[in-house]
Coordinates of C-alpha atoms in Angstrom, one line a residue:
Chain A
X1 CA 127.5 60.5 140.4
X2 CA 124.4 62.4 141.2
X3 CA 125.2 64.7 144.1
X4 CA 122.9 67.3 145.6
X5 CA 122.4 71.0 145.1
X6 CA 124.0 73.5 147.5
X7 CA 120.5 74.8 147.8
X8 CA 119.6 78.5 148.3
X9 CA 122.6 80.7 148.3
X10 CA 123.2 84.5 148.9
X11 CA 125.8 86.5 147.2
X12 CA 127.9 88.9 149.2
X13 CA 129.5 92.2 148.2
X14 CA 133.0 92.6 149.6
X15 CA 134.8 96.0 149.7
X16 CA 138.5 96.3 149.3
X17 CA 140.0 99.6 150.5
X18 CA 143.6 99.0 149.5
X19 CA 144.4 100.4 146.1
X20 CA 145.0 97.9 143.2
X21 CA 147.8 98.7 140.8
X22 CA 146.8 97.6 137.3
X23 CA 148.9 96.4 134.3
X24 CA 147.8 99.4 132.2
X25 CA 149.5 101.7 134.7
X26 CA 146.4 103.0 136.4
X27 CA 145.3 102.3 139.9
X28 CA 141.9 101.5 141.3
X29 CA 141.8 103.3 144.7
X30 CA 139.1 101.0 146.0
X31 CA 136.8 98.3 144.6
X32 CA 134.1 95.8 145.4
X33 CA 133.7 92.2 144.4
X34 CA 130.5 90.1 144.3
X35 CA 131.2 86.8 145.8
X36 CA 129.4 83.5 146.6
X37 CA 130.9 80.8 148.8
X38 CA 129.7 77.2 149.4
X39 CA 130.8 74.8 152.0
X40 CA 132.9 75.5 155.1
X41 CA 136.5 76.7 155.5
X42 CA 138.3 74.2 157.7
X43 CA 140.3 75.3 160.8
X44 CA 143.6 75.0 158.9
X45 CA 142.0 77.1 156.0
X46 CA 143.5 74.5 153.7
X47 CA 140.4 73.4 151.8
X48 CA 139.5 76.4 149.7
X49 CA 138.9 76.1 146.0
X50 CA 138.6 79.2 143.8
X51 CA 136.4 79.1 140.7
X52 CA 137.5 81.5 137.9
X53 CA 134.8 82.4 135.4
X54 CA 135.0 82.7 131.6
X55 CA 133.9 85.5 129.3
X56 CA 130.3 85.9 130.3
X57 CA 130.3 84.1 133.7
X58 CA 129.9 85.5 137.2
X59 CA 129.9 84.7 140.9
X60 CA 126.6 82.7 140.7
X61 CA 128.2 79.3 140.1
X62 CA 126.0 76.9 142.0
X63 CA 122.7 76.8 143.9
X64 CA 119.6 78.9 143.5
X65 CA 118.4 82.2 144.9
X66 CA 115.0 81.1 146.2
X67 CA 113.1 77.9 146.5
X68 CA 111.2 78.6 143.3
X69 CA 114.3 79.7 141.3
X70 CA 114.3 77.7 138.1
X71 CA 117.8 78.7 137.0
X72 CA 120.7 77.4 139.1
X73 CA 124.3 78.8 138.9
X74 CA 126.3 78.2 135.7
X75 CA 128.3 75.2 136.9
X76 CA 125.7 73.8 139.3
X77 CA 126.1 70.3 137.7
X78 CA 129.7 70.2 139.0
X79 CA 129.6 71.9 142.4
X80 CA 127.6 70.6 145.4
X81 CA 127.5 67.9 148.0
X82 CA 128.7 64.6 146.3
X83 CA 129.5 66.4 143.1
X84 CA 133.0 66.5 141.6
X85 CA 133.8 69.8 143.4
X86 CA 132.3 68.5 146.7
X87 CA 131.1 71.2 149.0
X88 CA 131.1 68.8 152.0
X89 CA 134.9 68.7 151.6
X90 CA 135.8 72.0 150.0
X91 CA 135.1 75.7 150.8
X92 CA 134.3 76.9 147.3
X93 CA 134.8 80.6 146.4
X94 CA 133.4 82.2 143.3
X95 CA 133.4 85.8 142.3
X96 CA 132.4 88.2 139.5
X97 CA 135.7 89.4 138.2
X98 CA 136.6 93.1 138.4
X99 CA 135.2 94.8 135.3
X100 CA 132.3 92.5 135.3
X101 CA 128.7 93.6 135.2
X102 CA 127.1 91.5 137.9
X103 CA 127.8 93.7 140.9
X104 CA 131.6 93.9 141.1
X105 CA 133.3 97.2 140.3
X106 CA 133.1 97.6 136.6
X107 CA 132.0 99.9 133.7
X108 CA 128.4 99.8 134.8
X109 CA 129.1 100.9 138.4
X110 CA 129.5 104.5 139.6
X111 CA 132.9 106.2 139.3
X112 CA 133.3 108.0 142.6
X113 CA 135.2 110.8 141.0
X114 CA 132.4 111.7 138.6
X115 CA 129.3 110.3 140.2
X116 CA 128.4 108.7 136.9
X117 CA 128.9 105.2 135.5
X118 CA 132.5 104.4 134.6
X119 CA 131.6 103.4 131.1
X120 CA 134.6 103.5 128.8
X121 CA 136.7 105.3 131.5
X122 CA 137.0 102.0 133.4
X123 CA 140.5 100.8 132.9
X124 CA 141.2 97.8 130.6
X125 CA 142.2 94.9 132.7
X126 CA 144.5 91.9 132.3
X127 CA 144.2 88.3 133.6
X128 CA 147.0 89.2 136.0
X129 CA 145.0 92.1 137.3
X130 CA 142.1 89.7 138.1
X131 CA 144.5 87.3 139.8
X132 CA 145.8 90.2 142.0
X133 CA 142.3 91.1 143.0
X134 CA 141.5 87.4 143.7
X135 CA 144.6 87.3 145.9
X136 CA 143.2 90.2 147.9
X137 CA 140.0 88.1 148.1
X138 CA 142.0 85.1 149.5
X139 CA 143.5 87.5 152.1
X140 CA 140.0 88.6 153.0
X141 CA 139.1 85.0 153.9
X142 CA 142.5 84.3 155.5
X143 CA 143.4 81.8 152.9
X144 CA 147.2 81.5 152.5
X145 CA 147.0 79.0 149.7
X146 CA 144.1 77.6 147.6
X147 CA 143.8 73.8 147.6
X148 CA 142.9 74.2 144.0
X149 CA 142.1 77.0 141.5
X150 CA 139.7 75.8 138.7
X151 CA 138.6 77.5 135.6
X152 CA 137.5 76.9 132.0
X153 CA 138.4 78.9 128.9
X154 CA 139.3 82.5 130.1
X155 CA 139.0 81.0 133.6
X156 CA 141.8 78.5 132.7
X157 CA 144.0 81.5 131.8
X158 CA 143.4 82.9 135.3
X159 CA 144.4 79.5 136.7
X160 CA 147.7 79.6 134.7
X161 CA 148.4 83.1 135.9
X162 CA 147.8 82.0 139.5
X163 CA 150.3 79.2 139.1
X164 CA 152.9 81.5 137.6
X165 CA 152.4 84.6 139.7
X166 CA 151.5 83.2 143.1
X167 CA 153.2 79.7 143.2
X168 CA 153.1 79.5 147.0
X169 CA 149.4 80.2 147.1
X170 CA 148.0 77.4 144.8
X171 CA 148.5 73.7 145.3
X172 CA 146.6 72.4 142.3
X173 CA 145.9 74.1 139.0
X174 CA 142.9 72.8 137.0
X175 CA 143.0 74.3 133.5
X176 CA 140.0 73.4 131.4
X177 CA 139.4 74.0 127.7
X178 CA 142.0 76.8 127.7
X179 CA 145.1 77.9 125.8
X180 CA 148.5 79.3 126.5
X181 CA 147.5 82.4 124.6
X182 CA 144.8 83.2 122.0
X183 CA 145.4 82.2 118.4
X184 CA 145.2 84.9 115.7
X185 CA 141.8 83.3 114.7
X186 CA 140.5 83.7 118.2
X187 CA 141.7 87.3 118.4
X188 CA 140.0 87.9 115.0
X189 CA 136.6 86.6 116.4
X190 CA 137.0 88.9 119.4
X191 CA 137.8 91.8 117.1
X192 CA 134.6 91.3 115.0
X193 CA 132.6 91.1 118.2
X194 CA 134.1 94.4 119.4
X195 CA 133.6 96.1 116.1
X196 CA 129.9 95.0 116.2
X197 CA 129.5 96.8 119.6
X198 CA 131.7 99.8 118.8
X199 CA 130.0 100.5 115.5
X200 CA 126.5 100.4 117.0
X201 CA 125.1 104.0 116.9
X202 CA 123.7 103.5 120.4
X203 CA 127.1 102.7 121.9
X204 CA 127.8 106.5 122.2
X205 CA 131.5 105.9 122.8
X206 CA 130.7 103.7 125.7
X207 CA 128.6 106.4 127.5
X208 CA 125.3 104.8 126.5
X209 CA 124.1 104.7 130.1
X210 CA 123.6 108.5 130.1
X211 CA 121.5 108.3 126.9
X212 CA 119.2 105.7 128.4
X213 CA 120.0 103.2 125.7
X214 CA 122.1 100.0 125.2
X215 CA 124.0 99.1 122.0
X216 CA 121.8 96.0 121.8
X217 CA 122.3 95.3 118.1
X218 CA 126.1 95.3 118.5
X219 CA 126.1 93.2 121.7
X220 CA 123.6 90.8 120.1
X221 CA 125.7 90.3 117.0
X222 CA 128.8 89.8 119.2
X223 CA 127.0 87.1 121.2
X224 CA 125.6 85.5 118.0
X225 CA 129.1 85.2 116.6
X226 CA 130.5 83.9 119.9
X227 CA 127.8 81.2 120.0
X228 CA 128.8 79.9 116.6
X229 CA 132.3 79.4 117.9
X230 CA 131.3 77.7 121.1
X231 CA 129.5 75.0 119.2
X232 CA 130.8 72.3 116.9
X233 CA 129.6 72.0 113.3
X234 CA 128.3 68.5 114.2
X235 CA 126.4 69.8 117.2
X236 CA 124.8 72.6 115.2
X237 CA 123.8 70.2 112.5
X238 CA 122.3 67.8 115.0
X239 CA 120.5 70.5 116.8
X240 CA 119.2 72.6 113.8
X241 CA 120.0 70.9 110.6
X242 CA 119.0 73.2 107.8
X243 CA 115.4 73.1 108.9
X244 CA 113.0 75.9 107.8
X245 CA 110.6 77.0 110.5
X246 CA 107.8 77.2 107.9
X247 CA 107.0 74.7 105.2
X248 CA 108.3 76.8 102.4
X249 CA 110.9 79.6 101.9
X250 CA 109.5 83.1 102.3
X251 CA 112.3 84.9 100.3
X252 CA 113.0 87.6 102.8
X253 CA 115.4 88.3 105.7
X254 CA 113.1 87.3 108.5
X255 CA 114.0 84.4 110.7
X256 CA 113.5 81.3 108.5
X257 CA 115.9 78.7 109.8
X258 CA 115.9 77.1 113.2
X259 CA 119.6 78.1 113.7
X260 CA 118.7 81.8 113.0
X261 CA 116.0 81.7 115.5
X262 CA 118.3 80.1 118.1
X263 CA 121.1 82.7 117.5
X264 CA 118.7 85.6 117.7
X265 CA 117.3 84.3 120.9
X266 CA 120.7 83.8 122.4
X267 CA 121.8 87.2 121.3
X268 CA 118.6 88.9 122.6
X269 CA 118.7 87.2 126.0
X270 CA 122.4 88.2 126.3
X271 CA 121.6 91.9 125.7
X272 CA 119.2 91.7 128.6
X273 CA 121.8 90.4 131.1
X274 CA 125.2 91.7 130.0
X275 CA 127.0 95.0 129.6
X276 CA 128.6 96.0 126.3
X277 CA 131.6 97.7 128.0
X278 CA 132.2 94.6 130.1
X279 CA 132.1 92.5 126.9
X280 CA 134.7 94.7 125.3
X281 CA 136.9 94.5 128.4
X282 CA 136.7 90.7 128.8
X283 CA 137.6 90.1 125.1
X284 CA 140.6 92.4 125.5
X285 CA 141.8 90.6 128.6
X286 CA 141.6 87.3 126.6
X287 CA 143.6 88.9 123.8
X288 CA 146.3 90.2 126.1
X289 CA 146.9 87.0 128.0
X290 CA 150.3 85.6 127.0
X291 CA 152.5 84.4 129.8
X292 CA 155.3 83.5 127.3
X293 CA 155.4 87.1 126.0
X294 CA 156.0 88.2 129.7
X295 CA 158.9 85.7 129.9
X296 CA 161.0 86.4 126.9
X297 CA 158.7 84.5 124.5
X298 CA 159.3 81.2 126.4
X299 CA 156.3 79.4 127.8
X300 CA 158.6 76.8 129.5
X301 CA 160.3 79.7 131.3
X302 CA 156.9 81.1 132.3
X303 CA 155.8 77.9 133.9
X304 CA 159.2 77.3 135.5
X305 CA 158.1 79.5 138.4
X306 CA 155.1 77.3 139.2
X307 CA 155.1 74.7 142.0
X308 CA 151.4 73.6 141.7
X309 CA 150.4 70.2 140.3
X310 CA 148.4 70.6 137.1
X311 CA 145.4 68.9 135.6
X312 CA 144.7 70.0 132.0
X313 CA 141.5 69.0 130.3
X314 CA 140.4 69.5 126.7
X315 CA 137.4 68.5 124.7
X316 CA 137.7 66.7 121.4
X317 CA 135.0 68.7 119.6
X318 CA 136.2 72.1 120.9
X319 CA 137.7 74.1 118.0
X320 CA 137.7 77.5 119.6
X321 CA 140.1 76.2 122.4
X322 CA 141.2 73.0 120.7
X323 CA 142.9 70.0 122.4
X324 CA 146.1 71.0 120.4
X325 CA 146.2 74.3 122.4
X326 CA 145.9 72.4 125.7
X327 CA 148.7 70.1 124.6
X328 CA 150.9 73.1 124.1
X329 CA 150.3 73.9 127.8
X330 CA 151.1 70.3 128.7
X331 CA 154.2 70.1 126.6
X332 CA 155.6 73.2 128.2
X333 CA 154.8 72.0 131.7
X334 CA 156.5 68.7 131.0
X335 CA 159.5 70.5 129.6
X336 CA 159.5 72.6 132.8
X337 CA 159.5 69.4 134.8
X338 CA 156.1 70.0 136.5
X339 CA 153.6 67.5 137.7
X340 CA 150.9 67.5 135.1
X341 CA 148.1 65.2 133.9
X342 CA 146.2 65.7 130.6
X343 CA 142.9 64.3 129.7
X344 CA 141.1 64.7 126.3
X345 CA 137.3 64.2 126.8
X346 CA 135.4 62.7 123.9
X347 CA 132.7 65.3 123.3
X348 CA 130.2 66.5 120.7
X349 CA 129.1 70.1 121.6
X350 CA 132.3 72.0 121.2
X351 CA 133.7 74.6 123.6
X352 CA 130.5 74.7 125.6
X353 CA 131.2 71.1 126.6
X354 CA 133.3 72.3 129.5
X355 CA 130.0 73.2 131.2
X356 CA 128.4 69.8 130.5
X357 CA 128.1 66.9 132.9
X358 CA 130.0 64.5 130.6
X359 CA 130.5 61.3 132.7
X360 CA 134.3 60.9 131.9
X361 CA 134.9 64.6 132.5
X362 CA 133.2 64.6 135.9
X363 CA 134.8 61.3 136.8
X364 CA 138.3 62.7 136.1
X365 CA 137.5 65.9 138.1
X366 CA 136.2 63.8 141.0
X367 CA 139.1 61.4 141.0
X368 CA 141.6 64.3 141.0
X369 CA 139.8 66.4 143.6
X370 CA 139.3 63.4 145.9
X371 CA 143.0 63.3 146.2
X372 CA 143.3 67.0 146.7
X373 CA 140.7 66.7 149.5
X374 CA 142.7 63.9 151.1
X375 CA 145.7 66.3 151.3
X376 CA 143.7 69.0 153.0
X377 CA 142.3 66.7 155.7
Chain B
X1 CA 159.8 70.0 143.7
X2 CA 156.3 70.7 145.1
X3 CA 156.5 72.3 148.5
X4 CA 153.4 70.4 149.7
X5 CA 153.5 66.8 150.9
X6 CA 151.9 64.5 148.5
X7 CA 150.8 61.1 149.9
X8 CA 151.0 58.2 147.5
X9 CA 148.3 55.6 147.6
X10 CA 149.7 52.2 148.5
X11 CA 150.5 50.2 145.3
X12 CA 149.1 46.8 145.0
X13 CA 150.9 44.2 147.1
X14 CA 152.1 42.3 144.0
X15 CA 153.3 44.1 141.0
X16 CA 152.9 42.2 137.7
X17 CA 156.1 40.1 137.4
X18 CA 157.4 41.8 134.3
X19 CA 156.7 45.2 135.8
X20 CA 158.5 44.1 139.0
X21 CA 161.5 43.2 137.0
X22 CA 161.5 46.5 135.2
X23 CA 161.2 48.2 138.6
X24 CA 164.5 46.5 139.5
X25 CA 166.2 47.9 136.5
X26 CA 165.3 51.5 137.3
X27 CA 167.6 53.6 139.5
X28 CA 166.2 55.8 142.3
X29 CA 165.3 59.3 141.3
X30 CA 165.3 58.7 137.6
X31 CA 163.0 60.7 135.3
X32 CA 160.7 58.2 133.6
X33 CA 158.3 58.1 130.7
X34 CA 155.9 55.1 130.6
X35 CA 154.3 54.6 127.2
X36 CA 151.0 52.8 127.5
X37 CA 151.1 53.0 131.2
X38 CA 147.7 51.3 131.8
X39 CA 146.3 52.1 135.3
X40 CA 149.7 53.6 136.4
X41 CA 150.7 50.7 138.6
X42 CA 154.4 50.8 137.6
X43 CA 154.7 54.6 138.0
X44 CA 152.9 54.5 141.4
X45 CA 155.2 51.8 142.6
X46 CA 158.3 53.6 141.4
X47 CA 157.2 56.9 142.9
X48 CA 156.6 55.2 146.2
X49 CA 159.7 53.0 146.4
X50 CA 162.3 54.7 144.2
X51 CA 161.3 58.4 144.2
X52 CA 161.0 58.2 140.4
X53 CA 159.3 61.1 138.8
X54 CA 157.6 60.8 135.5
X55 CA 154.7 60.6 133.3
X56 CA 152.6 57.9 131.7
X57 CA 151.1 58.0 128.3
X58 CA 147.8 56.2 127.9
X59 CA 144.9 56.3 125.4
X60 CA 142.2 54.4 127.3
X61 CA 139.8 56.6 129.2
X62 CA 139.2 54.1 132.0
X63 CA 143.0 53.7 132.6
X64 CA 143.5 57.5 132.5
X65 CA 140.8 57.9 135.2
X66 CA 142.5 55.2 137.2
X67 CA 145.9 56.9 136.9
X68 CA 144.4 60.2 138.1
X69 CA 142.8 58.5 141.0
X70 CA 146.1 57.1 142.2
X71 CA 148.0 60.3 141.7
X72 CA 150.1 59.3 138.7
X73 CA 150.9 62.0 136.1
X74 CA 149.1 60.7 133.0
X75 CA 148.9 62.3 129.6
X76 CA 146.2 61.0 127.4
X77 CA 147.7 60.4 124.0
X78 CA 147.9 58.0 121.1
X79 CA 151.3 56.4 120.9
X80 CA 150.9 56.0 117.1
X81 CA 151.1 59.8 116.9
X82 CA 154.7 59.7 118.1
X83 CA 156.5 61.5 120.9
X84 CA 156.8 65.0 119.3
X85 CA 155.6 66.6 122.5
X86 CA 158.9 65.5 124.2
X87 CA 162.4 66.8 123.7
X88 CA 165.6 64.9 122.9
X89 CA 166.9 62.9 125.9
X90 CA 164.2 64.4 128.1
X91 CA 164.0 61.3 130.2
X92 CA 166.4 58.9 131.9
X93 CA 164.2 55.9 131.0
X94 CA 161.4 55.4 128.5
X95 CA 159.4 52.2 129.2
X96 CA 156.9 50.5 127.0
X97 CA 155.4 47.3 128.3
X98 CA 153.3 45.0 126.1
X99 CA 152.3 47.7 123.7
X100 CA 154.9 47.6 120.9
X101 CA 153.1 44.8 119.0
X102 CA 149.9 46.9 118.9
X103 CA 151.5 49.9 117.2
X104 CA 151.3 50.9 113.5
X105 CA 155.1 51.1 113.3
X106 CA 156.9 49.5 116.2
X107 CA 160.3 50.3 114.6
X108 CA 159.6 54.0 114.4
X109 CA 158.2 53.9 118.0
X110 CA 161.5 52.5 119.2
X111 CA 163.5 55.1 117.3
X112 CA 161.4 57.8 118.9
X113 CA 161.9 56.2 122.4
X114 CA 165.6 56.2 121.8
X115 CA 165.5 59.9 120.9
X116 CA 163.5 60.9 124.0
X117 CA 165.1 58.6 126.5
X118 CA 168.7 57.9 127.5
X119 CA 167.7 54.3 128.1
X120 CA 164.7 52.4 126.7
X121 CA 163.0 49.3 128.1
X122 CA 160.5 47.4 125.9
X123 CA 158.6 44.2 126.6
X124 CA 156.6 42.2 124.2
X125 CA 155.0 38.8 123.9
X126 CA 157.3 36.3 122.1
X127 CA 155.6 35.0 119.0
X128 CA 158.2 32.3 118.8
X129 CA 157.0 30.6 121.9
X130 CA 156.3 26.8 121.6
X131 CA 152.5 27.3 122.3
X132 CA 152.3 29.8 119.4
X133 CA 154.2 27.4 117.2
X134 CA 152.2 24.4 118.1
X135 CA 148.9 26.3 117.4
X136 CA 150.2 27.3 114.0
X137 CA 151.3 23.7 113.3
X138 CA 147.7 22.7 114.0
X139 CA 146.7 25.3 111.5
X140 CA 145.1 27.8 113.8
X141 CA 146.1 31.3 115.0
X142 CA 147.4 31.0 118.6
X143 CA 145.5 31.9 121.7
X144 CA 147.8 31.7 124.6
X145 CA 148.1 33.2 128.2
X146 CA 150.1 36.1 126.8
X147 CA 148.0 36.4 123.6
X148 CA 144.5 35.8 124.9
X149 CA 142.6 37.5 122.0
X150 CA 141.2 35.9 118.9
X151 CA 142.8 36.8 115.5
X152 CA 139.8 39.0 114.6
X153 CA 139.7 41.1 117.8
X154 CA 143.3 41.2 118.8
X155 CA 144.9 44.7 119.1
X156 CA 148.3 43.0 118.3
X157 CA 149.0 43.8 114.6
X158 CA 152.9 43.5 114.6
X159 CA 153.9 40.4 116.6
X160 CA 157.5 39.3 116.5
X161 CA 159.7 36.7 118.0
X162 CA 162.8 37.3 120.2
X163 CA 164.9 36.4 117.2
X164 CA 163.1 38.9 115.0
X165 CA 163.5 41.7 117.5
X166 CA 167.2 41.0 118.0
X167 CA 167.6 41.1 114.2
X168 CA 165.9 44.5 114.1
X169 CA 168.2 45.8 116.8
X170 CA 171.3 44.7 114.8
X171 CA 169.9 46.2 111.6
X172 CA 169.1 49.6 113.3
X173 CA 172.2 49.6 115.4
X174 CA 170.2 49.7 118.7
X175 CA 172.5 48.7 121.5
X176 CA 171.0 45.9 123.7
X177 CA 172.3 46.7 127.2
X178 CA 170.2 44.1 129.1
X179 CA 167.5 41.5 128.5
X180 CA 165.3 39.1 130.4
X181 CA 163.1 36.3 129.1
X182 CA 160.2 35.2 131.1
X183 CA 158.2 32.0 131.0
X184 CA 154.5 31.5 131.4
X185 CA 154.8 32.3 135.1
X186 CA 156.6 35.5 134.0
X187 CA 159.7 34.2 135.7
X188 CA 163.1 33.7 134.2
X189 CA 163.3 29.9 134.2
X190 CA 166.3 27.9 132.9
X191 CA 164.5 26.8 129.7
X192 CA 163.7 30.4 128.8
X193 CA 167.4 31.2 129.2
X194 CA 168.6 28.2 127.3
X195 CA 166.1 28.4 124.4
X196 CA 164.6 31.9 124.6
X197 CA 162.9 31.9 121.3
X198 CA 161.1 28.7 122.2
X199 CA 160.3 29.0 125.9
X200 CA 160.1 32.8 126.6
X201 CA 156.6 34.1 126.6
X202 CA 157.5 37.6 127.4
X203 CA 160.7 39.3 126.4
X204 CA 162.2 42.4 128.1
X205 CA 165.0 44.4 126.4
X206 CA 166.9 47.3 127.6
X207 CA 168.3 49.4 124.7
X208 CA 170.4 52.5 124.5
X209 CA 170.9 54.8 121.5
X210 CA 174.2 54.1 119.7
X211 CA 175.8 57.5 120.2
X212 CA 178.2 58.2 117.4
X213 CA 181.9 57.8 118.5
X214 CA 184.5 59.9 116.7
X215 CA 188.0 58.6 116.3
X216 CA 190.6 61.3 116.5

């Protein structure tokens, strides 16, 4: 299942002038979303697929920005001509979510009221807020209903919210490596990540832009912690073992072990590309997601509103969003009488596996989406 | 339930004979759980011909991918882990074809099926069949059309005869509401009917939970 690249792509900034009411009670008078699309919307506008990104993702999902660009979009292995999400059959829409830091309105963009970056004054968002803004994006393209909405991790939460909140606008819901709500352990990891950022002296209460600094130590620590939870113990062992970089211990706190070097590199490269306020906002959106809480504590009741058909996929080595959590989703969907399939992919890496081209994973996606494409024809 | 038309792929022209018989036992529109559903042939057939809605449970990755390709709801799961994901009497019918003998505890599996389903259909290869007996008389583990594997690589760890299964039903108070006994052609010939434990290669049983009845 090789498939080709979508090639050189160009992002587009789309402005929305209608105000967006947010769950926190505030309203964004206007906002912009950075968007990439691949493939062609058919005449019936029935072949559109929305990709929802996870914590640190963005609108650049597939393709490259120039012929010598070495780094394709974050899910390039899955999206393109002949790939599981086949751009010769689907019109694929990807965006940087509101509150993101890759061009959509968010903490690092200018607040028109003050003329300065929003920073900590940017409202905290929920998954439902994102889905409302994505519905406005669907309206922009004249898409009445998505053929499918697809997302992993936090993206899978957006897929669930789509199915519950806009049942008439989503035909297939593909929920990958996700959960019906975060576990206490997951919220705890997020809280440590936030404390790392909040306690960095260069955070300046979120107004660090004006001081010409970034809370790089805090953001780096947050990312290092995250990375540990995205990998399985076995994967880390296989990748790094307990190898010293030098022949003998140096008895200090410099980088000595391969895994330390890896984590520091991951942390540092993240600081260079991500915004600390966005990281805080994204982790809070994860923590707040709980469709059962919004429906009297009953997940079955929450899903009862859905009319989409569901595909739920989990990865055996993922402990941050374990298969058991995906099975909770499936169990509730079955109890609600919904059409659902569940696949557990044998995997080794951990949570990060949802981005990997594992043959069985891509085959299941392809088999499922072939059928979806058949319905849109 | 879904407001969008869902085309069903055509099911194979000929359904396996034991599956075809099960399909006859199932009423239109019933809610079905198929344990060990394989490539989803039965569910696809029933969805197309009887508007049956349901789910298949399957552990094998190839089969799961095949079910998804034909649009059957499939849940990848290990039957030995039980049916705790499903509520009491959640399904009209729970079916298990040719898988009972490969489970760790077939008796517990049937109990679970009777909890989850209002009606249970199980099929299994009859270890009392004359081919099996004649092989054992020759002093060798049987290899027959319905038991094609060798003793060392067979998944079948809890084989039983028709007689054994009926004894278990009596002992556990499982009510047998129907049965069919198929010969090597998977048809109900007269010899399988007259001497089921000797001539039936495949046995089909329909069971129902014995609901307690209270005398006033």
